[in-house]
Amino acid sequence: MIVLFVHGPAFTQSPPSDSMAAIAPTVAEPPAPHPPTGVRGSDAPNDNGEAIIVSWNLSPDDGAGLDNVESYLILRGTSPDGPFDTVGAAAAGQTSFTDATVHSGTIYHYIVSAVALAPVPGGEPKPVYIQSEPSAAVQGVAQWFHSRRLNALIAVIILCSAILYFINAARSGKSVYIRKIGGLEAVDEAVGRATEMGKKIFYIPGTQDMDEVQTLAGITILGRVAKVAADYEAKLEVPVSRSLVMVTCREVVKEAFLNAGRPDAYREESVYYLTDDQFGYAAGIDGLVMRDKPATMFYMGAFYAESLILAETGNSIGAIQIAGTAMPAQLPFFVAACDYTLIGEELFAASAYLSKEPKLLGSLKGQDVGKGIILVTILVGIILTSIGAITLKTSDPEKLGPYNIGQYFEVE
C-alpha cells in the first residue's frame, strides 16, 4: 500500500506571490536617445513680429548612433524655468521649425524634445522624451520693410514718379498728348443730329451718388455735352436718381451754358430728380423715352441691372446711344445696344481729356507711362527666361499659388 502525502497549499488558488512575479519574463527599456543641442530662436524676417524660427542641432542618435529618434517636439515658455507648452513638431532629420503663433514683443524660451519609441509586447510602442536645454530669450519684432517685396516698391516708385512728372508738365503748360476716344468724337455728331431732328437729348449720369468716382467722371463729361448742346441750341434733359447728383448736375449744366455764351437758354428744370429706387428710376426713364422719343441718349457713370433695360429701350426707338461705365458686368449690354461705348478706364480718361485739369491729365498720362514700363519689364523677363538667361527657382513649391509666386521664387 502506497500512502500519498500532499501538502495543502499545492491545491489552493491563491494569487502569485512576489517571488513568482520576480521570475516572470521582462522587457528591457531601450536606451534613451541623446537630446538635441544648440537650441536657439531668431525673429522671422519680413513679417509683423508674429513668427520665430527655432533651430537646433540634431540628436547624435538621429540617423546615427542608436538611430532611434522618431521626431522632435518644440515646446515654448516665457521663462527658462517653465512651464513649457508644445507648439509644434518636426520630423527626424529636420533642424528648424517656424513658430507662427507668437505675440510681437513677448519674450520666449524654447526647448526641443527628441522622441523615441520603446516597444511594448502586445501593445503600442511607448514614446520616450529627451529634452534639450532651454534656449536663450528671443522675441518677435515687426519689420518696417519686406525685402521680398522690393519689386513692388520699385514699381510704385516708377508709377508715382511718372504721375508727378506729367502733373508738373501739365501745370507748366506743356502739351500732354492723350489719344482720341471714339465715343467723345461722336458727341458733336450725336448732338447735331438731335438738333436737326428737333428732338431731346437725354443724359443719364448713372444710378449712384456723389461718393462714386464713376458718377464724378460722368458729370465731367456732362459739362462737355451741355456746352455742345448750348452751342447747337439742342434740348438737353438730365433725369437723376440722387438729390446731390441733381444739385451738382444743375451747376455743371448752368456753367456750360454760361461758357457757351447762352446763359439765358439754361433751364433749371431740365435737370430733375426721379427716384432713388433702382428699378423705379429705370421705369421712369423708360416712360420718358417712349413718350418723348429723344434723338440721343448718353449713359455715363455706374450702372447695375438697369443698364440693359435703359439701353434696350433707347435702342428700340432708334436713338443714337453713347455709354461709358467701369462696371464690367454691364459693359456687354452697352456694347450690344449702344453705338459707342467707353470701356472701363476710358470713362475716366474721357473726363480727364475733357476737363483739361492738370492733375487729371498728369495722372492719366503718368499711369499709362508707368503701365508701359511695367509691361516692357514683364516682356523682357519673359524673353530672358525663355532663352535661359535667368532661372526661377522656389524653395517651397507646395506653397505656390496664383497670388504668391513672387514670394517664393528667386532669380538666379
Short mmCIF file of C-alpha atoms in Angstrom, two decimals:
data_model
loop_
_atom_site.label_atom_id
_atom_site.label_comp_id
_atom_site.label_asym_id
_atom_site.label_seq_id
_atom_site.Cartn_x
_atom_site.Cartn_y
_atom_site.Cartn_z
CA MET A 1 0.00 0.00 0.00
CA ILE A 2 1.25 3.41 -1.05
CA VAL A 3 0.34 6.38 1.04
CA LEU A 4 0.46 9.76 -0.77
CA PHE A 5 1.12 12.79 1.35
CA VAL A 6 0.12 16.04 -0.35
CA HIS A 7 0.97 19.41 1.06
CA GLY A 8 -2.15 21.53 1.46
CA PRO A 9 -1.08 24.76 -0.43
CA ALA A 10 -0.48 22.75 -3.60
CA PHE A 11 -4.29 22.70 -4.15
CA THR A 12 -5.12 26.35 -3.31
CA GLN A 13 -5.89 29.10 -5.92
CA SER A 14 -4.03 31.98 -4.31
CA PRO A 15 -2.56 34.90 -6.47
CA PRO A 16 1.07 34.66 -7.50
CA SER A 17 3.45 35.85 -4.89
CA ASP A 18 6.18 38.47 -5.37
CA SER A 19 8.66 35.73 -5.80
CA MET A 20 6.70 34.39 -8.77
CA ALA A 21 6.49 37.86 -10.38
CA ALA A 22 10.19 38.21 -9.98
CA ILE A 23 10.77 35.25 -12.24
CA ALA A 24 8.21 36.45 -14.94
CA PRO A 25 9.78 37.47 -18.31
CA THR A 26 10.56 41.22 -18.53
CA VAL A 27 11.31 43.60 -21.46
CA ALA A 28 14.37 45.72 -21.15
CA GLU A 29 13.84 49.50 -21.53
CA PRO A 30 15.54 50.68 -24.72
CA PRO A 31 18.26 53.22 -24.22
CA ALA A 32 17.03 56.78 -24.48
CA PRO A 33 18.45 58.92 -27.33
CA HIS A 34 20.69 61.85 -26.65
CA PRO A 35 18.90 65.23 -26.62
CA PRO A 36 19.35 67.78 -29.40
CA THR A 37 21.75 70.59 -28.64
CA GLY A 38 22.27 74.21 -29.58
CA VAL A 39 18.58 75.19 -29.44
CA ARG A 40 18.21 78.81 -30.48
CA GLY A 41 15.47 81.13 -31.64
CA SER A 42 15.56 84.02 -34.10
CA ASP A 43 12.99 86.52 -35.27
CA ALA A 44 11.45 85.53 -38.62
CA PRO A 45 12.27 88.15 -41.27
CA ASN A 46 9.75 90.11 -43.34
CA ASP A 47 6.78 89.80 -41.02
CA ASN A 48 4.93 91.80 -38.39
CA GLY A 49 6.68 90.14 -35.45
CA GLU A 50 4.35 87.15 -35.14
CA ALA A 51 6.80 84.37 -36.03
CA ILE A 52 10.03 82.97 -34.56
CA ILE A 53 12.33 80.45 -36.25
CA VAL A 54 13.56 77.75 -33.83
CA SER A 55 16.76 75.92 -34.83
CA TRP A 56 18.71 73.07 -33.19
CA ASN A 57 21.49 70.57 -33.79
CA LEU A 58 20.36 67.03 -34.46
CA SER A 59 20.48 64.48 -31.71
CA PRO A 60 23.57 62.22 -32.06
CA ASP A 61 21.06 59.35 -32.34
CA ASP A 62 19.19 60.91 -35.30
CA GLY A 63 20.43 58.98 -38.34
CA ALA A 64 23.48 57.73 -36.47
CA GLY A 65 24.36 56.23 -33.09
CA LEU A 66 21.28 54.44 -31.78
CA ASP A 67 19.31 55.81 -34.70
CA ASN A 68 16.09 55.69 -32.70
CA VAL A 69 14.86 59.29 -32.91
CA GLU A 70 11.40 59.37 -34.48
CA SER A 71 10.59 63.09 -34.27
CA TYR A 72 11.09 66.29 -32.30
CA LEU A 73 8.61 68.23 -30.19
CA ILE A 74 9.02 72.00 -29.90
CA LEU A 75 7.99 73.45 -26.54
CA ARG A 76 7.68 77.14 -25.68
CA GLY A 77 7.64 79.06 -22.41
CA THR A 78 8.01 82.64 -21.27
CA SER A 79 10.62 81.69 -18.65
CA PRO A 80 13.67 79.40 -18.83
CA ASP A 81 12.31 77.64 -15.74
CA GLY A 82 9.00 76.85 -17.42
CA PRO A 83 6.29 75.90 -17.74
CA PHE A 84 6.66 74.90 -21.39
CA ASP A 85 3.83 74.09 -23.77
CA THR A 86 4.08 72.13 -27.00
CA VAL A 87 3.70 74.44 -30.01
CA GLY A 88 4.69 72.11 -32.84
CA ALA A 89 6.60 69.08 -34.05
CA ALA A 90 9.25 68.30 -36.63
CA ALA A 91 10.22 65.06 -38.29
CA ALA A 92 13.53 63.34 -37.64
CA GLY A 93 16.30 64.93 -39.65
CA GLN A 94 14.81 68.45 -39.53
CA THR A 95 16.73 71.17 -37.74
CA SER A 96 14.28 74.09 -37.72
CA PHE A 97 10.67 74.97 -37.06
CA THR A 98 8.75 78.22 -37.54
CA ASP A 99 6.52 79.13 -34.63
CA ALA A 100 3.87 81.41 -36.17
CA THR A 101 1.75 81.73 -33.03
CA VAL A 102 3.83 84.19 -31.03
CA HIS A 103 2.89 87.70 -29.96
CA SER A 104 5.10 90.55 -31.12
CA GLY A 105 7.34 91.88 -28.35
CA THR A 106 6.83 88.92 -25.95
CA ILE A 107 10.00 87.14 -24.74
CA TYR A 108 10.06 83.37 -25.23
CA HIS A 109 12.34 80.41 -24.46
CA TYR A 110 12.25 77.15 -26.41
CA ILE A 111 13.02 73.52 -25.63
CA VAL A 112 13.31 70.80 -28.28
CA SER A 113 12.49 67.28 -27.16
CA ALA A 114 13.73 64.22 -29.06
CA VAL A 115 11.13 61.46 -29.23
CA ALA A 116 11.98 57.75 -29.44
CA LEU A 117 9.54 54.82 -29.38
CA ALA A 118 10.07 51.98 -26.90
CA PRO A 119 8.46 48.69 -27.99
CA VAL A 120 5.84 47.20 -25.66
CA PRO A 121 5.00 43.48 -26.06
CA GLY A 122 1.40 43.15 -27.27
CA GLY A 123 0.79 46.90 -27.23
CA GLU A 124 1.51 50.23 -28.84
CA PRO A 125 5.10 51.50 -28.63
CA LYS A 126 5.73 53.76 -25.71
CA PRO A 127 7.23 57.20 -26.52
CA VAL A 128 10.35 58.27 -24.68
CA TYR A 129 11.12 62.00 -24.48
CA ILE A 130 14.54 63.58 -24.01
CA GLN A 131 14.59 67.35 -23.65
CA SER A 132 17.28 69.82 -24.59
CA GLU A 133 18.44 72.77 -22.56
CA PRO A 134 16.23 75.90 -22.82
CA SER A 135 17.20 78.40 -25.48
CA ALA A 136 18.21 81.97 -24.84
CA ALA A 137 15.47 84.61 -24.77
CA VAL A 138 14.01 85.63 -28.14
CA GLN A 139 11.12 87.80 -29.26
CA GLY A 140 9.33 88.59 -32.50
CA VAL A 141 9.85 92.09 -33.88
CA ALA A 142 7.90 93.70 -36.69
CA GLN A 143 9.93 94.82 -39.71
CA TRP A 144 9.32 98.07 -41.49
CA PHE A 145 10.30 96.73 -44.89
CA HIS A 146 9.58 93.42 -46.62
CA SER A 147 12.73 92.66 -48.60
CA ARG A 148 10.91 90.19 -50.87
CA ARG A 149 8.53 92.94 -51.99
CA LEU A 150 11.31 95.11 -53.39
CA ASN A 151 9.92 94.70 -56.92
CA ALA A 152 6.57 96.14 -55.80
CA LEU A 153 8.34 99.12 -54.22
CA ILE A 154 10.25 99.80 -57.43
CA ALA A 155 7.03 99.61 -59.47
CA VAL A 156 5.29 102.07 -57.12
CA ILE A 157 8.23 104.50 -57.30
CA ILE A 158 8.24 104.37 -61.11
CA LEU A 159 4.48 104.89 -61.31
CA CYS A 160 4.40 107.75 -58.80
CA SER A 161 7.39 109.44 -60.44
CA ALA A 162 5.73 109.31 -63.84
CA ILE A 163 2.47 110.74 -62.45
CA LEU A 164 4.23 113.60 -60.64
CA TYR A 165 6.33 114.40 -63.71
CA PHE A 166 3.34 114.70 -66.04
CA ILE A 167 1.28 116.66 -63.47
CA ASN A 168 4.09 119.21 -63.27
CA ALA A 169 4.36 119.19 -67.06
CA ALA A 170 0.62 119.86 -67.43
CA ARG A 171 0.73 122.62 -64.82
CA SER A 172 3.65 124.31 -66.58
CA GLY A 173 1.65 124.48 -69.80
CA LYS A 174 3.36 121.70 -71.72
CA SER A 175 1.23 119.72 -74.13
CA VAL A 176 0.24 116.32 -72.75
CA TYR A 177 -0.88 114.08 -75.58
CA ILE A 178 -3.81 111.76 -74.96
CA ARG A 179 -5.18 109.65 -77.76
CA LYS A 180 -8.61 110.44 -79.09
CA ILE A 181 -11.56 108.47 -77.73
CA GLY A 182 -14.15 107.37 -80.26
CA GLY A 183 -17.14 107.94 -78.00
CA LEU A 184 -16.15 111.55 -77.36
CA GLU A 185 -15.51 112.25 -81.00
CA ALA A 186 -19.12 111.22 -81.66
CA VAL A 187 -20.59 113.74 -79.18
CA ASP A 188 -20.82 116.53 -81.75
CA GLU A 189 -22.44 114.21 -84.26
CA ALA A 190 -24.98 112.93 -81.74
CA VAL A 191 -25.94 116.40 -80.50
CA GLY A 192 -26.07 117.73 -84.04
CA ARG A 193 -28.47 115.01 -85.07
CA ALA A 194 -30.78 115.84 -82.16
CA THR A 195 -30.69 119.50 -83.20
CA GLU A 196 -31.56 118.69 -86.80
CA MET A 197 -34.44 116.45 -85.75
CA GLY A 198 -35.70 118.92 -83.14
CA LYS A 199 -35.71 116.22 -80.50
CA LYS A 200 -34.35 115.99 -76.98
CA ILE A 201 -31.06 114.68 -75.63
CA PHE A 202 -31.24 112.53 -72.50
CA TYR A 203 -28.17 112.34 -70.30
CA ILE A 204 -28.15 109.63 -67.56
CA PRO A 205 -25.26 110.13 -65.05
CA GLY A 206 -25.53 106.62 -63.56
CA THR A 207 -27.57 105.46 -60.59
CA GLN A 208 -25.04 106.07 -57.80
CA ASP A 209 -24.38 109.05 -55.52
CA MET A 210 -21.55 111.59 -55.43
CA ASP A 211 -19.25 109.24 -53.49
CA GLU A 212 -18.89 107.07 -56.61
CA VAL A 213 -15.93 108.08 -58.79
CA GLN A 214 -17.78 106.96 -61.93
CA THR A 215 -20.52 109.46 -61.14
CA LEU A 216 -17.91 112.22 -60.95
CA ALA A 217 -16.48 111.16 -64.31
CA GLY A 218 -19.98 111.10 -65.83
CA ILE A 219 -20.75 114.60 -64.54
CA THR A 220 -17.48 115.89 -66.00
CA ILE A 221 -18.49 114.54 -69.41
CA LEU A 222 -21.92 116.12 -68.91
CA GLY A 223 -20.23 119.53 -68.92
CA ARG A 224 -18.87 118.87 -72.40
CA VAL A 225 -22.22 117.57 -73.70
CA ALA A 226 -24.10 120.53 -72.20
CA LYS A 227 -21.74 123.03 -73.83
CA VAL A 228 -22.18 121.41 -77.25
CA ALA A 229 -25.95 121.34 -76.71
CA ALA A 230 -25.88 125.03 -75.80
CA ASP A 231 -23.87 125.82 -78.94
CA TYR A 232 -26.29 123.85 -81.14
CA GLU A 233 -29.37 125.07 -79.25
CA ALA A 234 -30.38 121.49 -78.60
CA LYS A 235 -32.80 120.41 -75.87
CA LEU A 236 -30.97 118.66 -73.04
CA GLU A 237 -32.65 116.79 -70.17
CA VAL A 238 -30.84 115.17 -67.24
CA PRO A 239 -33.07 112.89 -65.11
CA VAL A 240 -31.14 111.77 -61.99
CA SER A 241 -31.69 109.34 -59.13
CA ARG A 242 -29.86 111.18 -56.33
CA SER A 243 -30.55 114.61 -54.90
CA LEU A 244 -26.89 115.57 -54.53
CA VAL A 245 -26.22 114.49 -58.10
CA MET A 246 -29.11 116.69 -59.22
CA VAL A 247 -27.66 119.75 -57.49
CA THR A 248 -24.21 119.13 -58.96
CA CYS A 249 -25.52 118.47 -62.46
CA ARG A 250 -27.52 121.69 -62.38
CA GLU A 251 -24.40 123.68 -61.57
CA VAL A 252 -22.38 121.92 -64.26
CA VAL A 253 -25.05 122.47 -66.95
CA LYS A 254 -25.53 126.07 -65.89
CA GLU A 255 -21.80 126.75 -66.14
CA ALA A 256 -21.64 125.05 -69.55
CA PHE A 257 -24.41 127.27 -70.91
CA LEU A 258 -22.66 130.29 -69.43
CA ASN A 259 -19.37 129.34 -71.09
CA ALA A 260 -21.20 128.88 -74.37
CA GLY A 261 -22.49 132.43 -74.13
CA ARG A 262 -26.11 131.37 -73.76
CA PRO A 263 -26.97 131.65 -70.05
CA ASP A 264 -30.49 132.69 -70.98
CA ALA A 265 -31.09 129.30 -72.58
CA TYR A 266 -30.41 127.41 -69.36
CA ARG A 267 -33.49 125.96 -67.70
CA GLU A 268 -33.10 124.63 -64.17
CA GLU A 269 -35.99 122.21 -64.64
CA SER A 270 -34.03 120.43 -67.38
CA VAL A 271 -32.11 118.65 -64.59
CA TYR A 272 -34.63 116.90 -62.37
CA TYR A 273 -34.93 114.14 -59.79
CA LEU A 274 -36.94 110.96 -60.37
CA THR A 275 -36.41 108.49 -57.53
CA ASP A 276 -33.69 106.71 -55.55
CA ASP A 277 -35.25 103.33 -56.30
CA GLN A 278 -33.18 101.44 -58.86
CA PHE A 279 -35.94 99.96 -60.98
CA GLY A 280 -38.33 102.80 -60.29
CA TYR A 281 -35.70 105.08 -61.83
CA ALA A 282 -35.31 102.76 -64.83
CA ALA A 283 -39.08 102.60 -65.32
CA GLY A 284 -39.34 106.39 -65.10
CA ILE A 285 -36.69 106.91 -67.79
CA ASP A 286 -38.28 104.27 -69.99
CA GLY A 287 -41.59 106.14 -69.78
CA LEU A 288 -39.89 109.41 -70.72
CA VAL A 289 -38.08 107.77 -73.62
CA MET A 290 -41.19 106.14 -75.03
CA ARG A 291 -43.14 109.38 -74.70
CA ASP A 292 -40.58 111.95 -75.94
CA LYS A 293 -38.62 109.77 -78.40
CA PRO A 294 -35.24 111.56 -77.85
CA ALA A 295 -32.74 111.52 -80.70
CA THR A 296 -29.69 110.92 -78.47
CA MET A 297 -29.09 109.04 -75.21
CA PHE A 298 -25.98 109.29 -73.03
CA TYR A 299 -25.27 106.76 -70.23
CA MET A 300 -22.16 107.83 -68.30
CA GLY A 301 -21.46 106.54 -64.78
CA ALA A 302 -22.07 103.48 -62.61
CA PHE A 303 -24.92 101.18 -63.62
CA TYR A 304 -26.23 97.85 -62.44
CA ALA A 305 -29.05 95.62 -63.71
CA GLU A 306 -30.99 98.60 -65.08
CA SER A 307 -28.36 99.10 -67.80
CA LEU A 308 -29.92 96.55 -70.17
CA ILE A 309 -33.43 97.96 -69.64
CA LEU A 310 -32.31 101.52 -70.39
CA ALA A 311 -30.10 100.67 -73.36
CA GLU A 312 -32.67 98.37 -74.99
CA THR A 313 -35.42 100.96 -74.62
CA GLY A 314 -33.26 103.65 -76.22
CA ASN A 315 -32.25 101.26 -78.97
CA SER A 316 -35.88 100.38 -79.68
CA ILE A 317 -36.72 103.98 -80.66
CA GLY A 318 -33.62 104.34 -82.87
CA ALA A 319 -31.75 106.89 -80.73
CA ILE A 320 -28.01 107.40 -81.05
CA GLN A 321 -26.61 105.98 -77.81
CA ILE A 322 -23.22 106.64 -76.23
CA ALA A 323 -22.41 104.80 -72.99
CA GLY A 324 -19.47 104.69 -70.60
CA THR A 325 -19.04 102.70 -67.41
CA ALA A 326 -16.41 100.84 -65.40
CA MET A 327 -18.87 98.15 -64.27
CA PRO A 328 -17.56 95.01 -66.02
CA ALA A 329 -20.84 93.09 -65.77
CA GLN A 330 -22.80 95.85 -67.54
CA LEU A 331 -20.39 96.52 -70.38
CA PRO A 332 -21.71 93.72 -72.64
CA PHE A 333 -25.21 95.20 -72.53
CA PHE A 334 -24.00 98.65 -73.50
CA VAL A 335 -21.71 97.31 -76.22
CA ALA A 336 -24.60 95.33 -77.70
CA ALA A 337 -27.23 98.09 -77.58
CA CYS A 338 -25.25 101.35 -77.96
CA ASP A 339 -23.45 102.94 -80.90
CA TYR A 340 -20.33 103.87 -78.87
CA THR A 341 -19.11 102.60 -75.51
CA LEU A 342 -16.35 103.96 -73.28
CA ILE A 343 -14.98 100.80 -71.69
CA GLY A 344 -13.61 100.84 -68.16
CA GLU A 345 -10.74 103.29 -67.87
CA GLU A 346 -11.85 105.15 -70.99
CA LEU A 347 -14.60 106.70 -68.87
CA PHE A 348 -12.01 108.26 -66.54
CA ALA A 349 -9.70 109.10 -69.44
CA ALA A 350 -12.57 110.91 -71.14
CA SER A 351 -13.28 113.01 -68.05
CA ALA A 352 -9.60 113.96 -67.83
CA TYR A 353 -9.46 114.68 -71.54
CA LEU A 354 -12.49 116.96 -71.43
CA SER A 355 -11.74 118.76 -68.16
CA LYS A 356 -8.08 119.57 -69.10
CA GLU A 357 -7.39 119.59 -65.36
CA PRO A 358 -3.58 119.24 -64.85
CA LYS A 359 -3.95 116.73 -62.01
CA LEU A 360 -6.27 114.52 -64.04
CA LEU A 361 -4.22 114.80 -67.23
CA GLY A 362 -0.95 114.16 -65.40
CA SER A 363 -2.39 111.20 -63.50
CA LEU A 364 -3.80 109.67 -66.66
CA LYS A 365 -0.61 110.13 -68.65
CA GLY A 366 1.61 109.00 -65.75
CA GLN A 367 -0.41 105.84 -65.24
CA ASP A 368 -0.16 105.00 -68.94
CA VAL A 369 3.61 105.54 -68.93
CA GLY A 370 4.03 103.53 -65.71
CA LYS A 371 1.96 100.67 -67.10
CA GLY A 372 4.02 100.75 -70.28
CA ILE A 373 7.28 100.47 -68.32
CA ILE A 374 5.95 97.59 -66.23
CA LEU A 375 4.69 95.85 -69.38
CA VAL A 376 8.08 96.20 -71.06
CA THR A 377 9.78 94.84 -67.91
CA ILE A 378 7.50 91.80 -67.95
CA LEU A 379 8.19 91.18 -71.62
CA VAL A 380 11.96 91.45 -71.05
CA GLY A 381 11.66 88.99 -68.15
CA ILE A 382 9.72 86.55 -70.31
CA ILE A 383 12.32 86.77 -73.07
CA LEU A 384 15.27 86.33 -70.67
CA THR A 385 13.56 83.36 -69.02
CA SER A 386 12.75 81.80 -72.38
CA ILE A 387 16.35 81.94 -73.60
CA GLY A 388 17.66 80.68 -70.25
CA ALA A 389 19.46 83.87 -69.24
CA ILE A 390 17.74 83.77 -65.85
CA THR A 391 16.22 80.89 -63.92
CA LEU A 392 13.39 80.99 -61.44
CA LYS A 393 13.58 78.61 -58.54
CA THR A 394 11.44 78.01 -55.48
CA SER A 395 12.28 76.67 -52.08
CA ASP A 396 8.71 75.70 -51.25
CA PRO A 397 6.79 74.51 -54.35
CA GLU A 398 3.84 73.34 -52.24
CA LYS A 399 3.05 76.92 -51.31
CA LEU A 400 2.87 78.10 -54.88
CA GLY A 401 -0.38 79.77 -55.79
CA PRO A 402 -1.73 82.36 -58.20
CA TYR A 403 -1.05 85.27 -55.84
CA ASN A 404 2.19 84.37 -54.06
CA ILE A 405 4.53 83.18 -56.79
CA GLY A 406 6.78 86.20 -56.36
CA GLN A 407 7.12 85.49 -52.66
CA TYR A 408 8.67 82.08 -53.14
CA PHE A 409 10.59 82.50 -56.39
CA GLU A 410 14.11 83.77 -56.50
CA VAL A 411 16.07 84.79 -59.58
CA GLU A 412 19.48 83.29 -60.10
#
